[in-house]
Every structure is written in structure tokens, then in C-alpha cells.
Amino acid sequence: MPETLDFTEWQAFPAVMANYPQMLEFVTAGAESADVPIKRLMKLELGFEEAVVNVINYAYEDTGTLYLRYTKTVDDTGHFTVEIVDHGIAFNPFKLEENMHNTQNAKSLDDALPGGLGIPFVKKIFTEPSYKRENLLGAEANHLVLPFKI
Amino acid sequence: MEITDSKKNNWLVLNIEGRLDTVTAPDFDKYIATVDNSEVNIALEMSALSYLSSAGLRCLLKLSKALSAKNGSLVLASPTEMVQEVLEESGLDSLLDVVDSVDDLK
């Protein structure tokens, strides 16, 4: 990812479901100010929900913080990029998805499992979403980068 | 999210308006828990459902399996474009019955 992307400051949120609406509002407000078309916003929302709910549900055993930032404008490649950071247990959602998800291959209702439905959407909606485990914002972090094509 | 109900032949039709996402999914489950056990054929009228995420898909899957276990069925009627896309991309469109309208219910 180019280093010249113009990101907002990191915004911190307690990583609990009750704060999900504020997280979504932060990102969608940013997307609107970056002129992401209205008709694309719902797709962005879906991808963001799937990614961030995963962090809320699994990153921390108890409480913790989730950090968000986004690009202020759509970049030269036509992407609005959202980043999610947490300091929870090391967890690459894209690695786990291959093992968990089988609904797309399920032959019958009995075979379809309720889990693993979300991450495939993240992979489809964002352009090459990536995960890195690195020292960021003061501690070892899970760092998701989610470029959204307009 | 708002849910209203009506009857059509032997179907309980639930009209869902709004969003079925991680925030409202628990409300959907709570509502379903209040539905009489004898209602085994349920149609979800989705023309006013603007958004569906995997949390909502889980609700639909759970409900469909529960009804199937009672020899009943779940039908999704009039999904919006966004909802139809989500159903297709998840693969659930091949596992759940989808109709264009509640008028197609038999």
C-alpha cells in the first residue's frame, strides 16, 4: 500500500457491540466526506460490519480498544481505505475463513453452518484486504487494511 | 427494524422493514421466539428490508432449520437487490426458498 495515502487520525472505541453504531457512523461519515457514492455505501457498510464485528467478538477475552482510521479522499486507484487495529490475541481472520466457511459449498440446509458467513464478504467486498501482526499504537496489534473500490 | 405479521392461506407472513444486521439480529430472534409453535410455514416479506448482513443470514438459517425440523418451511419473498446479492454471495439463495412475491405462496 502506498505510504502517501492521506489518513485521518486513529479513533479509539471500546471494543463492545454497543459501540458498533458509533464505529459505523465514523466510517460512513468519512466515506461520505470522501465522496464515496451513496449507492456504494451499503456495500462498504456490509464489508465493514463483517470485519469489525469479528474483532469485537473475538479480539479480547475481556475488554479492549478498537482503533479505526480511513483515507480522507479516494486515492488514485479509486479506493477508499479503512483500517482496523486491536491489541487482542493474534488472529488472522482470512486464514481461519478457509477452514470455517462451508455454506457456499453446502448441499443442503443440514450442511450449512451458521458460523463463518461474515469473512467471505470481507474478501469479496474489499480489494485484497490484508492482515498484519505488528507493533502499532503502542503494542502488538492485529492490523486489518480494507481498500474499498468505488 | 420493524416486523408486522399477517396470514396468507396457511402461511404466517412477517413483513420486515429496516435492517437485519448485527444490531437488530437479536431483536429478530426475540420476535421469532414469540411466534406460536404451531406456525410452521413462515414467509418473510422483504421488500422493505434495506440491508442484510451475515448476522441476519444466521437468523434466517436458524429459523429455516427450526421450521424444517417441524416439517414446515421458510420462504423469502420480494428481496431487495442488496438482500438478493447477499443471499447469492453467501450461497444461501440455493438453500432457502426465494419467491418474487407473497402472491406466489402455495
mmCIF file of C-alpha atoms in Angstrom:
data_model
loop_
_atom_site.group_PDB
_atom_site.id
_atom_site.type_symbol
_atom_site.label_atom_id
_atom_site.label_comp_id
_atom_site.label_asym_id
_atom_site.label_seq_id
_atom_site.Cartn_x
_atom_site.Cartn_y
_atom_site.Cartn_z
ATOM 1 C CA MET A 1 0.000 0.000 0.000
ATOM 2 C CA PRO A 2 1.407 3.414 -0.922
ATOM 3 C CA GLU A 3 2.814 5.355 2.001
ATOM 4 C CA THR A 4 1.404 8.589 0.643
ATOM 5 C CA LEU A 5 -2.234 7.806 1.463
ATOM 6 C CA ASP A 6 -3.790 10.599 3.476
ATOM 7 C CA PHE A 7 -5.357 9.043 6.533
ATOM 8 C CA THR A 8 -7.327 10.548 9.360
ATOM 9 C CA GLU A 9 -6.071 10.255 12.910
ATOM 10 C CA TRP A 10 -6.789 6.974 14.654
ATOM 11 C CA GLN A 11 -10.091 6.995 16.500
ATOM 12 C CA ALA A 12 -10.387 4.731 19.572
ATOM 13 C CA PHE A 13 -13.546 2.888 20.574
ATOM 14 C CA PRO A 14 -14.209 0.412 23.383
ATOM 15 C CA ALA A 15 -14.456 -2.900 21.536
ATOM 16 C CA VAL A 16 -18.014 -3.731 22.558
ATOM 17 C CA MET A 17 -21.103 -4.262 20.431
ATOM 18 C CA ALA A 18 -22.879 -1.293 21.977
ATOM 19 C CA ASN A 19 -20.329 0.954 20.269
ATOM 20 C CA TYR A 20 -20.759 -0.592 16.839
ATOM 21 C CA PRO A 21 -23.226 2.102 15.671
ATOM 22 C CA GLN A 22 -20.686 4.813 16.512
ATOM 23 C CA MET A 23 -17.930 2.927 14.694
ATOM 24 C CA LEU A 24 -20.163 2.589 11.649
ATOM 25 C CA GLU A 25 -21.114 6.254 11.825
ATOM 26 C CA PHE A 26 -17.426 7.246 11.990
ATOM 27 C CA VAL A 27 -16.602 5.273 8.851
ATOM 28 C CA THR A 28 -19.702 6.131 6.820
ATOM 29 C CA ALA A 29 -19.372 9.822 7.647
ATOM 30 C CA GLY A 30 -15.794 9.609 6.440
ATOM 31 C CA ALA A 31 -16.855 7.799 3.293
ATOM 32 C CA GLU A 32 -19.445 10.457 2.527
ATOM 33 C CA SER A 33 -16.926 13.248 3.078
ATOM 34 C CA ALA A 34 -14.552 11.406 0.723
ATOM 35 C CA ASP A 35 -17.350 11.410 -1.871
ATOM 36 C CA VAL A 36 -17.928 7.661 -1.878
ATOM 37 C CA PRO A 37 -21.140 7.370 -3.937
ATOM 38 C CA ILE A 38 -24.298 6.784 -1.922
ATOM 39 C CA LYS A 39 -25.116 3.674 -3.930
ATOM 40 C CA ARG A 40 -21.797 2.127 -2.884
ATOM 41 C CA LEU A 41 -22.117 2.980 0.783
ATOM 42 C CA MET A 42 -24.261 -0.016 1.632
ATOM 43 C CA LYS A 43 -21.624 -2.360 0.237
ATOM 44 C CA LEU A 44 -18.946 -0.608 2.271
ATOM 45 C CA GLU A 45 -21.149 -0.882 5.354
ATOM 46 C CA LEU A 46 -21.568 -4.596 4.846
ATOM 47 C CA GLY A 47 -17.855 -5.253 4.479
ATOM 48 C CA PHE A 48 -17.042 -3.026 7.431
ATOM 49 C CA GLU A 49 -19.665 -4.660 9.643
ATOM 50 C CA GLU A 50 -18.354 -8.120 8.917
ATOM 51 C CA ALA A 51 -14.749 -7.121 9.631
ATOM 52 C CA VAL A 52 -15.328 -5.073 12.744
ATOM 53 C CA VAL A 53 -17.846 -7.396 14.391
ATOM 54 C CA ASN A 54 -15.269 -10.143 14.123
ATOM 55 C CA VAL A 55 -12.844 -8.000 16.116
ATOM 56 C CA ILE A 56 -15.473 -7.049 18.693
ATOM 57 C CA ASN A 57 -16.468 -10.670 19.226
ATOM 58 C CA TYR A 58 -13.077 -12.360 19.262
ATOM 59 C CA ALA A 59 -10.163 -9.988 19.853
ATOM 60 C CA TYR A 60 -10.348 -9.601 23.620
ATOM 61 C CA GLU A 61 -11.227 -12.030 26.372
ATOM 62 C CA ASP A 62 -12.442 -9.165 28.488
ATOM 63 C CA THR A 63 -12.445 -5.535 27.391
ATOM 64 C CA GLY A 64 -10.190 -3.720 24.991
ATOM 65 C CA THR A 65 -9.907 -0.956 22.445
ATOM 66 C CA LEU A 66 -10.533 -0.973 18.725
ATOM 67 C CA TYR A 67 -8.927 1.699 16.558
ATOM 68 C CA LEU A 68 -10.229 2.946 13.238
ATOM 69 C CA ARG A 69 -8.989 5.314 10.577
ATOM 70 C CA TYR A 70 -9.736 5.899 6.909
ATOM 71 C CA THR A 71 -8.379 7.725 3.905
ATOM 72 C CA LYS A 72 -9.646 11.309 3.663
ATOM 73 C CA THR A 73 -10.127 11.061 -0.075
ATOM 74 C CA VAL A 74 -10.470 8.349 -2.650
ATOM 75 C CA ASP A 75 -6.954 7.589 -3.864
ATOM 76 C CA ASP A 76 -5.599 7.492 -7.423
ATOM 77 C CA THR A 77 -6.608 3.864 -7.794
ATOM 78 C CA GLY A 78 -10.203 4.691 -6.857
ATOM 79 C CA HIS A 79 -10.098 3.248 -3.343
ATOM 80 C CA PHE A 80 -11.355 4.467 -0.003
ATOM 81 C CA THR A 81 -9.364 2.548 2.603
ATOM 82 C CA VAL A 82 -10.417 1.674 6.139
ATOM 83 C CA GLU A 83 -8.030 0.302 8.732
ATOM 84 C CA ILE A 84 -8.898 -1.557 11.908
ATOM 85 C CA VAL A 85 -6.431 -2.180 14.737
ATOM 86 C CA ASP A 86 -6.810 -4.047 18.002
ATOM 87 C CA HIS A 87 -4.358 -5.225 20.644
ATOM 88 C CA GLY A 88 -6.094 -8.520 21.279
ATOM 89 C CA ILE A 89 -4.950 -12.082 20.683
ATOM 90 C CA ALA A 90 -3.201 -12.712 17.394
ATOM 91 C CA PHE A 91 -5.932 -13.525 14.925
ATOM 92 C CA ASN A 92 -5.847 -13.527 11.139
ATOM 93 C CA PRO A 93 -9.485 -13.754 10.044
ATOM 94 C CA PHE A 94 -8.572 -14.524 6.450
ATOM 95 C CA LYS A 95 -6.619 -17.617 7.441
ATOM 96 C CA LEU A 96 -9.431 -19.014 9.565
ATOM 97 C CA GLU A 97 -12.100 -18.410 6.939
ATOM 98 C CA GLU A 98 -10.875 -21.184 4.684
ATOM 99 C CA ASN A 99 -11.454 -23.745 7.386
ATOM 100 C CA MET A 100 -14.661 -22.408 8.818
ATOM 101 C CA HIS A 101 -16.809 -21.449 5.951
ATOM 102 C CA ASN A 102 -18.732 -24.080 4.100
ATOM 103 C CA THR A 103 -22.118 -22.542 3.450
ATOM 104 C CA GLN A 104 -21.247 -21.767 -0.134
ATOM 105 C CA ASN A 105 -20.457 -25.440 -0.643
ATOM 106 C CA ALA A 106 -23.306 -26.788 1.449
ATOM 107 C CA LYS A 107 -25.524 -29.160 -0.486
ATOM 108 C CA SER A 108 -28.370 -28.950 1.955
ATOM 109 C CA LEU A 109 -29.655 -26.902 4.834
ATOM 110 C CA ASP A 110 -28.329 -29.503 7.254
ATOM 111 C CA ASP A 111 -24.783 -28.958 5.997
ATOM 112 C CA ALA A 112 -24.890 -25.187 6.284
ATOM 113 C CA LEU A 113 -23.219 -23.898 9.437
ATOM 114 C CA PRO A 114 -24.130 -20.545 10.985
ATOM 115 C CA GLY A 115 -20.508 -19.595 11.558
ATOM 116 C CA GLY A 116 -18.002 -18.267 9.063
ATOM 117 C CA LEU A 117 -20.517 -16.368 6.995
ATOM 118 C CA GLY A 118 -19.003 -12.931 7.501
ATOM 119 C CA ILE A 119 -15.374 -13.056 6.416
ATOM 120 C CA PRO A 120 -16.105 -14.212 2.832
ATOM 121 C CA PHE A 121 -17.971 -10.924 2.398
ATOM 122 C CA VAL A 122 -14.890 -9.022 3.546
ATOM 123 C CA LYS A 123 -12.792 -10.802 0.943
ATOM 124 C CA LYS A 124 -15.319 -10.104 -1.800
ATOM 125 C CA ILE A 125 -16.158 -6.507 -0.956
ATOM 126 C CA PHE A 126 -12.653 -5.162 -0.371
ATOM 127 C CA THR A 127 -9.773 -5.206 -2.854
ATOM 128 C CA GLU A 128 -7.135 -7.591 -1.497
ATOM 129 C CA PRO A 129 -7.892 -6.946 2.182
ATOM 130 C CA SER A 130 -4.827 -7.674 4.256
ATOM 131 C CA TYR A 131 -3.840 -8.608 7.771
ATOM 132 C CA LYS A 132 -0.598 -7.972 9.575
ATOM 133 C CA ARG A 133 0.530 -8.643 13.116
ATOM 134 C CA GLU A 134 2.818 -5.768 14.096
ATOM 135 C CA ASN A 135 3.734 -3.284 16.769
ATOM 136 C CA LEU A 136 1.314 -0.428 16.272
ATOM 137 C CA LEU A 137 -0.220 2.192 18.534
ATOM 138 C CA GLY A 138 1.924 1.144 21.456
ATOM 139 C CA ALA A 139 1.575 -2.643 21.480
ATOM 140 C CA GLU A 140 1.464 -5.833 19.432
ATOM 141 C CA ALA A 141 -1.533 -5.404 17.198
ATOM 142 C CA ASN A 142 -3.812 -7.064 14.689
ATOM 143 C CA HIS A 143 -3.938 -4.669 11.763
ATOM 144 C CA LEU A 144 -6.560 -5.011 9.028
ATOM 145 C CA VAL A 145 -6.304 -2.907 5.876
ATOM 146 C CA LEU A 146 -9.506 -2.773 3.842
ATOM 147 C CA PRO A 147 -9.331 -0.941 0.464
ATOM 148 C CA PHE A 148 -12.806 -0.333 -0.948
ATOM 149 C CA LYS A 149 -13.094 0.266 -4.685
ATOM 150 C CA ILE A 150 -15.552 2.987 -5.604
ATOM 151 C CA MET B 1 -36.194 -2.921 12.349
ATOM 152 C CA GLU B 2 -39.955 -3.367 12.457
ATOM 153 C CA ILE B 3 -41.864 -6.599 11.980
ATOM 154 C CA THR B 4 -45.602 -6.860 11.350
ATOM 155 C CA ASP B 5 -47.483 -10.039 10.674
ATOM 156 C CA SER B 6 -50.425 -11.255 8.647
ATOM 157 C CA LYS B 7 -51.805 -14.548 7.426
ATOM 158 C CA LYS B 8 -51.991 -15.772 3.850
ATOM 159 C CA ASN B 9 -53.536 -19.205 3.424
ATOM 160 C CA ASN B 10 -51.553 -21.418 5.802
ATOM 161 C CA TRP B 11 -48.571 -19.055 5.852
ATOM 162 C CA LEU B 12 -47.597 -16.640 8.556
ATOM 163 C CA VAL B 13 -46.263 -13.644 6.655
ATOM 164 C CA LEU B 14 -43.774 -11.476 8.520
ATOM 165 C CA ASN B 15 -43.191 -8.093 6.907
ATOM 166 C CA ILE B 16 -39.702 -6.913 7.834
ATOM 167 C CA GLU B 17 -38.820 -3.276 7.478
ATOM 168 C CA GLY B 18 -35.419 -1.687 8.013
ATOM 169 C CA ARG B 19 -32.144 -3.508 8.544
ATOM 170 C CA LEU B 20 -31.289 -7.017 9.696
ATOM 171 C CA ASP B 21 -27.714 -6.636 10.914
ATOM 172 C CA THR B 22 -25.572 -7.260 13.963
ATOM 173 C CA VAL B 23 -27.565 -4.680 15.944
ATOM 174 C CA THR B 24 -31.071 -5.867 15.076
ATOM 175 C CA ALA B 25 -30.455 -9.612 14.740
ATOM 176 C CA PRO B 26 -31.132 -10.236 18.450
ATOM 177 C CA ASP B 27 -34.460 -8.400 18.102
ATOM 178 C CA PHE B 28 -35.388 -10.648 15.187
ATOM 179 C CA ASP B 29 -34.590 -13.750 17.237
ATOM 180 C CA LYS B 30 -36.611 -12.390 20.150
ATOM 181 C CA TYR B 31 -39.573 -11.762 17.877
ATOM 182 C CA ILE B 32 -39.379 -15.259 16.405
ATOM 183 C CA ALA B 33 -39.358 -16.692 19.918
ATOM 184 C CA THR B 34 -42.802 -15.138 20.450
ATOM 185 C CA VAL B 35 -44.309 -16.771 17.354
ATOM 186 C CA ASP B 36 -46.683 -19.594 18.140
ATOM 187 C CA ASN B 37 -45.074 -23.016 17.778
ATOM 188 C CA SER B 38 -47.899 -24.153 15.574
ATOM 189 C CA GLU B 39 -46.823 -21.691 12.858
ATOM 190 C CA VAL B 40 -44.517 -23.923 10.832
ATOM 191 C CA ASN B 41 -44.765 -22.156 7.466
ATOM 192 C CA ILE B 42 -43.345 -18.661 7.605
ATOM 193 C CA ALA B 43 -42.792 -16.214 4.765
ATOM 194 C CA LEU B 44 -40.544 -13.201 5.276
ATOM 195 C CA GLU B 45 -41.749 -10.296 3.126
ATOM 196 C CA MET B 46 -38.534 -8.419 2.457
ATOM 197 C CA SER B 47 -39.432 -5.626 0.054
ATOM 198 C CA ALA B 48 -38.822 -3.082 2.834
ATOM 199 C CA LEU B 49 -35.663 -4.720 4.159
ATOM 200 C CA SER B 50 -32.906 -2.404 3.013
ATOM 201 C CA TYR B 51 -29.882 -4.223 4.437
ATOM 202 C CA LEU B 52 -28.902 -7.760 5.374
ATOM 203 C CA SER B 53 -25.573 -8.863 6.821
ATOM 204 C CA SER B 54 -24.178 -12.195 7.950
ATOM 205 C CA ALA B 55 -25.768 -11.651 11.357
ATOM 206 C CA GLY B 56 -29.111 -11.567 9.577
ATOM 207 C CA LEU B 57 -28.216 -14.585 7.472
ATOM 208 C CA ARG B 58 -27.607 -16.510 10.663
ATOM 209 C CA CYS B 59 -31.108 -15.610 11.833
ATOM 210 C CA LEU B 60 -32.580 -16.841 8.566
ATOM 211 C CA LEU B 61 -30.576 -20.048 8.625
ATOM 212 C CA LYS B 62 -31.547 -20.743 12.221
ATOM 213 C CA LEU B 63 -35.220 -20.109 11.527
ATOM 214 C CA SER B 64 -35.211 -22.204 8.384
ATOM 215 C CA LYS B 65 -33.673 -25.152 10.182
ATOM 216 C CA ALA B 66 -36.112 -24.839 13.067
ATOM 217 C CA LEU B 67 -39.105 -24.836 10.738
ATOM 218 C CA SER B 68 -37.695 -27.662 8.679
ATOM 219 C CA ALA B 69 -37.372 -29.752 11.840
ATOM 220 C CA LYS B 70 -41.132 -29.342 12.279
ATOM 221 C CA ASN B 71 -41.776 -30.274 8.641
ATOM 222 C CA GLY B 72 -42.505 -26.674 7.858
ATOM 223 C CA SER B 73 -40.643 -24.199 5.710
ATOM 224 C CA LEU B 74 -39.277 -20.707 5.432
ATOM 225 C CA VAL B 75 -39.767 -18.693 2.259
ATOM 226 C CA LEU B 76 -38.157 -15.342 1.494
ATOM 227 C CA ALA B 77 -40.373 -13.064 -0.580
ATOM 228 C CA SER B 78 -39.541 -9.956 -2.584
ATOM 229 C CA PRO B 79 -35.924 -9.496 -1.509
ATOM 230 C CA THR B 80 -34.431 -6.135 -2.420
ATOM 231 C CA GLU B 81 -31.450 -6.006 -4.737
ATOM 232 C CA MET B 82 -28.999 -5.655 -1.869
ATOM 233 C CA VAL B 83 -30.549 -8.550 0.044
ATOM 234 C CA GLN B 84 -30.639 -10.749 -3.053
ATOM 235 C CA GLU B 85 -26.939 -10.064 -3.646
ATOM 236 C CA VAL B 86 -26.091 -11.041 -0.088
ATOM 237 C CA LEU B 87 -28.113 -14.236 -0.383
ATOM 238 C CA GLU B 88 -26.351 -15.121 -3.628
ATOM 239 C CA GLU B 89 -22.853 -14.325 -2.413
ATOM 240 C CA SER B 90 -23.363 -16.404 0.723
ATOM 241 C CA GLY B 91 -24.781 -19.340 -1.183
ATOM 242 C CA LEU B 92 -27.942 -19.287 0.890
ATOM 243 C CA ASP B 93 -30.066 -18.490 -2.153
ATOM 244 C CA SER B 94 -29.689 -22.119 -3.196
ATOM 245 C CA LEU B 95 -30.591 -23.451 0.239
ATOM 246 C CA LEU B 96 -33.523 -21.186 1.036
ATOM 247 C CA ASP B 97 -36.705 -20.763 -0.972
ATOM 248 C CA VAL B 98 -36.983 -17.329 -2.534
ATOM 249 C CA VAL B 99 -40.064 -16.067 -4.356
ATOM 250 C CA ASP B 100 -40.810 -12.823 -6.134
ATOM 251 C CA SER B 101 -43.926 -12.108 -4.124
ATOM 252 C CA VAL B 102 -46.081 -13.457 -1.306
ATOM 253 C CA ASP B 103 -48.693 -13.939 -4.036
ATOM 254 C CA ASP B 104 -46.564 -16.877 -5.178
ATOM 255 C CA LEU B 105 -47.031 -18.696 -1.881
ATOM 256 C CA LYS B 106 -48.853 -22.003 -2.256
#
